[in-house]
Amino acid sequence: MSRRIFLALQQLLGPSHVQNSEEAAPYLTDKQGRYVGQVIAAVHPANTEEVAAVVRMCVATDTPVVVQGGNTGLMGGATPDASGRAVLLLLDRMNRVRTVDIDNDTLTVEAGCILQTVQDVARDAGRLFPLSLGAEGSCTIGGNLGTNAGGTAVLRYGNTRELTLGLEVVTAEGEIWNGLRGLRKDNTGYDLRDLFIGSEGTLGIITAATLKLFPLPKARATALLAFDSLAQAVQLLSHVRAGFGASLTAFELLSADCLSLLREQFPQGPQPFLGAGQPWFALLELSDNHSESHARQTFEEVLGEAFERELLANAWIAESLVQSEALWLLRENMSEAQKRAGRNMKHDISVPTSQVVAFVAHTDALLQAHFPGVRHFTFGHLGDGNLHYNVAHPLGSTVEAHMADYAALSLLVHDSAHAHGGSISAEHGIGQRKRDILERYKSPVELDLMRRIKQALDPKNLLNPGKVLEVLAS
Amino acid sequence: MSRRIFLALQQLLGPSHVQNSEEAAPYLTDKQGRYVGQVIAAVHPANTEEVAAVVRMCVATDTPVVVQGGNTGLMGGATPDASGRAVLLLLDRMNRVRTVDIDNDTLTVEAGCILQTVQDVARDAGRLFPLSLGAEGSCTIGGNLGTNAGGTAVLRYGNTRELTLGLEVVTAEGEIWNGLRGLRKDNTGYDLRDLFIGSEGTLGIITAATLKLFPLPKARATALLAFDSLAQAVQLLSHVRAGFGASLTAFELLSADCLSLLREQFPQGPQPFLGAGQPWFALLELSDNHSESHARQTFEEVLGEAFERELLANAWIAESLVQSEALWLLRENMSEAQKRAGRNMKHDISVPTSQVVAFVAHTDALLQAHFPGVRHFTFGHLGDGNLHYNVAHPLGSTVEAHMADYAALSLLVHDSAHAHGGSISAEHGIGQRKRDILERYKSPVELDLMRRIKQALDPKNLLNPGKVLEVLAS
C-alpha cells in the first residue's frame, strides 16, 4: 500500500519532488532532536492545486498528512510520528510573493516564503512587515501562521494572527478555500481565518496569506534600563506605555543572571552595567515616524520623568545604530548563551502583566523549596506578560541529574502560571510536546469545543494527527 | 407546551424577570422596523448561571434561544422570528464591570454593559477603550462582540475582535466556558474566542469579556480636508499613514453631496467649504501622546508637506475643541440627515483601499446607466476601505418608486463590491437581512466550512436559528 501511494505521488508531482524517509531525513527530526519520525514520502508540491491533489489522494487512502515549514518549531508539532504511515508536505517550492498592494498596505505570499524574505519584500516596497523572531532567517510564514508566532514586536503590532487579513487553505477533504481578502473590515460569517491560524496544521493546510503592512519607522531609540526590582520594571512599563503610546515597540526583560550568563558565554560582547548590582534589566525600544532628533527627544523626556518618579535605577541609552545593535545582541544571544552553558528547562509562559511580580516571586520560591539551588534564567517579552522562565541545574550538580526532574519541575511552573491566570504556552504552541499536559489546564468544556471543531473539519483525523489534541477514534 | 415553558422560566428566574410577547413588544421589532417577532417569553437572567439554566431548559424542550443586546443592529440579527417558538434572552441585568486591571491594561465586563459605560469606566481609570460608534449610548458590549462591531476607531485600534482578549460563553448545551483570559499571548489550542465573536449569537451566548485598554491620548488634532478627486484622498491617506503612524486615528470620507445634504438638513450646523467646488472631503484626526502643541506641530508639518506635493486642495484645521467637535458633528449627523431627507438604500461595503476609486467610479456609472438620476451619498471609513455607499431617489421621482428597485439596485452594488475584492457587509453583519444573498458571494467551500462549525457547536440549531446561515434540517 505504502509503495503504491509513493508511486502515485511521484506520478502526481514528478519523481524529483517526492522523497523517501531516507532522503527526507533532515525533515524527520525536530530542531531540538527530541522527536524522530518516519514517512511514506515527503512531497514538495509546486502549487496549491498540487497540495489539494496530494490531500485528496491521502484522504482516499486514509493516509495522515503532516505539514512542515522551516522545521524551527520547539514543540515537535511538525514532526510526523514513527509509524511511517504519513505523508509529509513541504511547501518550499511554494515561496512566491503573489502580490504587493502598496495602496492597500498588504502583500500576498505563499506559505513556503521564509519570514525574512517577507520582511525584505515589504522593506523594498517602503513598508514594514513587523513579525520578527529568532528563527526569521529559516522559518516560513506558513509555520508562523500555523503556530500564530509571536516574537519581539507583539507589544506594538500583535501576534501573527493580528497581522493577517486573509488565507488560502486546503481543507481536510482536499478542497481549496480562497479566503485571500485584503479587507480590514469584513463581517460576513464565521471567522475561519483565525480558526486556521494557530491550529498547527490540524484543521487545514495554509497555502498562502494576505498580510498587513505598516509604515517604516523613520527612527529608533534604544536603551538598556536597570531596575531595583521586578515591580519597578512593571511600573516603568506602564509609564512608557502612556508616554510613548504606539511608538513603544519593545520591552524585553533580562534578569541580572541572564546578563552574567551572556558575559560568561560572550566575553567579547557588550558589558553593560557590569557589577551595577541591580537584579533586573530591560531592553526598551521606541520607533518614531518623524526623525532621529524627535525620537531622541521623546525618549529622553519620558525617561527623564521616569527617573524623577524613581521608576528606574539606571539607563544606558544607545548613542548610535552600532550601540543599539549591540544592545539587541544581548537579547538575541540569550538562546545561544543558554545552549553553550548546557541544557536547561524552558518554559514559555504568559501571565497578565499585573501578575508577573507575584508569579516570579511565588514560582522562584517554590522551586527553591523543591529543587534547592536551581538557577533561574528569566527573560522575555515583559510587555506581553510573556516570560521565558528557564531553569538550569544547581552549580555543583549535573545537567543530567537536573533534566531527570523535568516533568516534576515543569509541573510546578505550569501550575503556577495557570494559578496566576496565565498560559502554559505563550508563543510556542502545543505540538506533541504539550499535548497531554494541555488536558490539565483546559476545562472539559473547552476541550470538548476544540474536539467538536476538529471532528467537524477533519472527520477522519488525517491532518497532523496526534498534535494539539488527542482525538479518540470515532 | 409554551405555557409550561413560560411557567418554568418564571420559576427559574422569578416572575418579574420573565415577560410575554405583549410585555416584551419593544424587543420584538428591530430598530429599522423591518422585522417583527413573537416569543414564548423574554427573559432577564441575573447572571451567567441563570443564562446557562435557561439554555438548558430550552435544549430540553427544543426551544430556540435568541440573544439581544441594545436592539440597535441593522440586519435583524437579534429579532426572533414570527413563529413565537423562541425564548428571547436579554442581558440588561448582567451589566456589571467585574474587574479593572490597570497594570494589565484590561477590564472584564458583563455582556449587558452599555458601550458608553465601558468607555466611561475606562476613562475613569485613566485609560481609553477605543470602540466608538453612533449607537454607543444604547448598544451593549455583548452586541458589539456578537457582531464584531467596527465604528470610527478601527483604523487605529481594530474592530471589536482586536479589542478582546477573553470571553465567557454559554454553549448551545447550556455549559459555561470560562475563557476570560487577560493574556496578549496564549497559543494553547484553537481560537474559540474569535469564532464566537461575530457569530451573531448562533454558536454560543457571550456573557462577559476581558477587553484591552489603551493609554488616553493627551491631545487631538482634527481637520476637514477637501480633495479634487477621490484618488487624491486615497493618496493623502497613504501620506498621513506614513507621517502620523499609529497617531492617525480617523480618516472619514464625505462626498460633496453629503456636505450639501448636511447643510440642507442642519442649516444651523457648521458650513465648511461652502461653495468650494471640490467633490470629496475627509475628516482627519491625529491623537497625540505628548501635548497639544506637539499634536499641532505634527499635524501642520505633515499636512504642509501634503500641500507641497499637491495631495489635497484645501484644509480647515480645527483651532479649538469646539471647532473639532463641530467637524465631528458633520460626520455624526450623516445618519440623521439621510433619515430626514427620506429613506434611501444603504450599502455597508468594504473594498481594499487600492480599489476604492475604481469601485466608486464603476458602481456610480453602472447605477446611472440602470437607474438614471439616482443620487449618491457616499461616505464612511476610508481608512478601512469601508464605504457607506448609499443611494437616494432621483429628484422628481418618489422614495417609494425608488425603494421598489431595492433588490435590483443592491445586487449591482454588492456584485460590484465583490468584483473589486470586497465585502457585502463590512461592519453590520449578516443577521436575517443578508443571509440569503451571502450564498451568492461565499464559495461553496466556505459555506460548507461554516455549516460544519454550526453543526458541531449547535447540533440542534437552537441558537438564533435562521440568522447568518440557513441550516438544513438534519
XYZ file of C-alpha atoms in Angstrom, chain A residues 101-105 127 147-152 154 156 159 161-162 171 173 175-179 181-200 202-203 212 215-216 218 234-235 237-238 241-247 289-290 294 298 301-302 350-355 381 383-386 421-430 438 441-443 445-446 448-459 467-469, chain B residues 101-105 127 147-152 154 156 159 161-162 171 173 175-179 181-200 202-203 212 215-216 218 234-235 237-238 241-247 289-290 294 298 301-302 350-355 381 383-386 421-430 438 441-443 445-446 448-459 467-469:
218
model
C -0.590 46.157 -2.906
C 1.030 49.357 -1.700
C -2.135 51.478 -1.591
C -3.857 48.812 0.497
C -0.786 48.195 2.671
C 6.788 49.221 4.227
C 1.600 28.406 15.222
C 0.439 32.041 15.462
C 4.052 33.036 16.075
C 4.846 35.891 18.459
C 8.337 37.368 18.743
C 9.658 40.737 19.790
C 3.957 41.750 19.544
C 3.129 47.057 19.215
C 0.916 38.148 17.010
C -2.953 36.413 13.797
C -3.277 40.195 14.137
C -9.200 21.580 3.646
C -11.108 16.971 2.030
C -10.717 21.373 -1.393
C -9.301 24.861 -1.763
C -10.766 27.697 0.297
C -9.787 31.024 -1.232
C -10.076 33.460 1.653
C -9.101 39.006 1.266
C -7.257 42.235 1.792
C -10.026 43.761 3.903
C -9.727 45.415 7.294
C -13.458 45.087 7.846
C -15.492 42.116 6.732
C -18.308 40.812 8.911
C -19.785 38.106 6.725
C -19.995 34.934 8.740
C -17.726 32.870 10.952
C -14.104 33.747 11.454
C -12.496 30.804 9.674
C -9.245 32.695 9.235
C -8.436 32.903 12.929
C -9.514 29.323 13.465
C -6.968 28.019 10.948
C -4.247 30.329 12.281
C -2.625 28.661 15.279
C -4.237 25.272 14.619
C -0.818 23.767 13.812
C -4.604 20.020 12.354
C -7.643 21.708 10.743
C -0.816 43.676 6.731
C 4.785 52.414 7.593
C 8.539 52.029 8.075
C 11.917 56.840 10.397
C 6.373 46.659 35.578
C 5.722 50.234 36.766
C 6.291 49.570 31.508
C 3.033 51.339 32.432
C 3.085 52.748 27.507
C 1.397 56.039 28.369
C 4.349 58.210 27.348
C 5.239 56.538 24.049
C 1.811 55.205 23.069
C 2.055 53.140 19.922
C 5.681 54.223 19.482
C 7.590 58.369 12.482
C 9.247 61.792 12.475
C 12.313 63.635 17.596
C 10.694 61.856 23.260
C 11.677 63.338 28.059
C 9.766 60.208 29.086
C 2.499 34.170 29.964
C 0.555 35.837 32.753
C -1.286 39.160 32.937
C 1.335 41.913 33.331
C -0.204 42.679 36.717
C 0.676 39.143 37.860
C 8.627 39.869 26.390
C 5.324 43.979 27.522
C 3.140 40.992 26.610
C 3.397 39.259 30.009
C 5.348 36.532 28.186
C -4.270 33.472 35.288
C -1.643 32.537 32.753
C -0.911 30.263 29.818
C 1.443 27.286 29.579
C 2.332 28.182 26.010
C 2.502 31.847 25.154
C 4.024 31.645 21.709
C 5.437 28.163 21.036
C 2.171 26.284 20.615
C 1.278 22.763 21.755
C -2.978 20.691 27.996
C -5.189 23.262 32.220
C -8.127 23.463 29.839
C -11.616 22.954 31.154
C -15.928 22.417 28.190
C -13.097 23.996 26.209
C -14.923 19.442 24.149
C -15.438 22.532 21.948
C -11.998 22.024 20.416
C -12.688 18.345 19.729
C -16.014 19.167 18.095
C -14.298 21.593 15.757
C -11.559 19.103 14.911
C -14.191 16.440 14.245
C -16.220 18.841 12.081
C -13.323 19.980 9.892
C -11.217 16.811 9.824
C -13.615 13.937 10.499
C -0.806 17.087 17.643
C -2.552 19.714 19.830
C -5.361 17.367 20.875
C -6.814 45.625 35.959
C -4.811 48.799 35.422
C -1.362 47.180 35.359
C -2.553 44.711 32.750
C -4.484 47.362 30.788
C -7.404 54.573 30.105
C -21.437 41.399 15.553
C -17.713 42.278 15.769
C -18.704 45.952 15.651
C -16.479 48.435 13.832
C -17.003 52.193 14.098
C -14.732 55.178 13.699
C -10.928 50.790 13.587
C -6.019 52.706 14.667
C -12.636 46.007 15.255
C -12.392 41.340 17.798
C -8.974 43.007 18.031
C -22.639 26.975 24.911
C -25.709 22.779 25.608
C -22.494 24.783 29.698
C -20.287 27.691 30.724
C -16.939 28.191 29.017
C -14.752 30.459 31.115
C -12.270 31.876 28.650
C -8.108 35.455 29.986
C -6.256 38.724 30.133
C -3.354 37.465 28.037
C -1.801 39.072 24.990
C -0.099 35.826 24.070
C -1.675 32.424 24.514
C -1.126 29.714 21.923
C -2.853 26.764 23.517
C -5.257 25.302 21.025
C -7.978 26.550 18.735
C -9.089 30.151 18.699
C -12.576 29.758 20.124
C -12.683 33.402 21.147
C -12.592 34.774 17.624
C -15.024 32.145 16.437
C -17.695 33.261 18.926
C -17.018 36.943 18.219
C -19.003 37.946 15.161
C -21.115 34.778 15.136
C -24.258 36.797 15.984
C -25.599 31.467 16.505
C -22.719 29.484 18.078
C -7.952 45.690 26.083
C -3.351 54.991 27.099
C -5.582 58.070 26.890
C -3.051 63.710 25.654
C -6.576 57.842 -1.211
C -3.098 59.254 -1.864
C -4.413 58.584 3.252
C -1.132 56.858 2.334
C -0.410 56.843 7.401
C 3.344 57.187 6.927
C 3.560 60.620 8.535
C 1.390 60.027 11.586
C 1.957 56.288 12.046
C -0.219 54.973 14.847
C -1.226 58.531 15.758
C 0.691 61.140 23.463
C 2.718 64.263 24.160
C 3.160 68.614 19.678
C 2.998 67.218 13.674
C 4.175 69.547 9.283
C 2.606 66.528 7.615
C -15.699 47.394 2.024
C -13.026 47.014 -0.635
C -9.227 47.139 -0.457
C -8.200 50.807 -0.176
C -6.453 50.417 -3.505
C -9.818 49.563 -5.126
C -14.337 54.917 6.963
C -9.019 54.325 6.200
C -10.535 50.831 6.449
C -11.828 50.718 2.865
C -15.328 50.724 4.374
C -12.295 42.108 -3.931
C -14.676 43.476 -1.347
C -17.252 42.510 1.251
C -21.027 42.979 1.211
C -21.044 43.618 4.957
C -18.096 45.462 6.376
C -19.374 46.124 9.870
C -23.126 45.469 10.114
C -23.051 41.672 9.960
C -25.474 39.330 8.205
C -24.493 35.650 1.373
C -20.770 35.722 -2.584
C -19.274 32.953 -0.459
C -17.777 29.932 -2.162
C -16.260 25.523 0.299
C -16.578 28.427 2.755
C -19.680 24.255 3.906
C -16.979 25.012 6.497
C -19.338 27.445 8.234
C -22.165 24.901 8.277
C -19.899 22.237 9.718
C -18.917 24.554 12.551
C -22.533 25.491 13.236
C -23.491 21.818 13.240
C -20.593 20.952 15.564
C -21.318 23.644 18.149
C -25.111 23.838 17.910
C -26.243 20.461 16.581
C -29.588 34.050 11.175
C -26.260 34.245 9.289
C -26.695 30.818 7.655
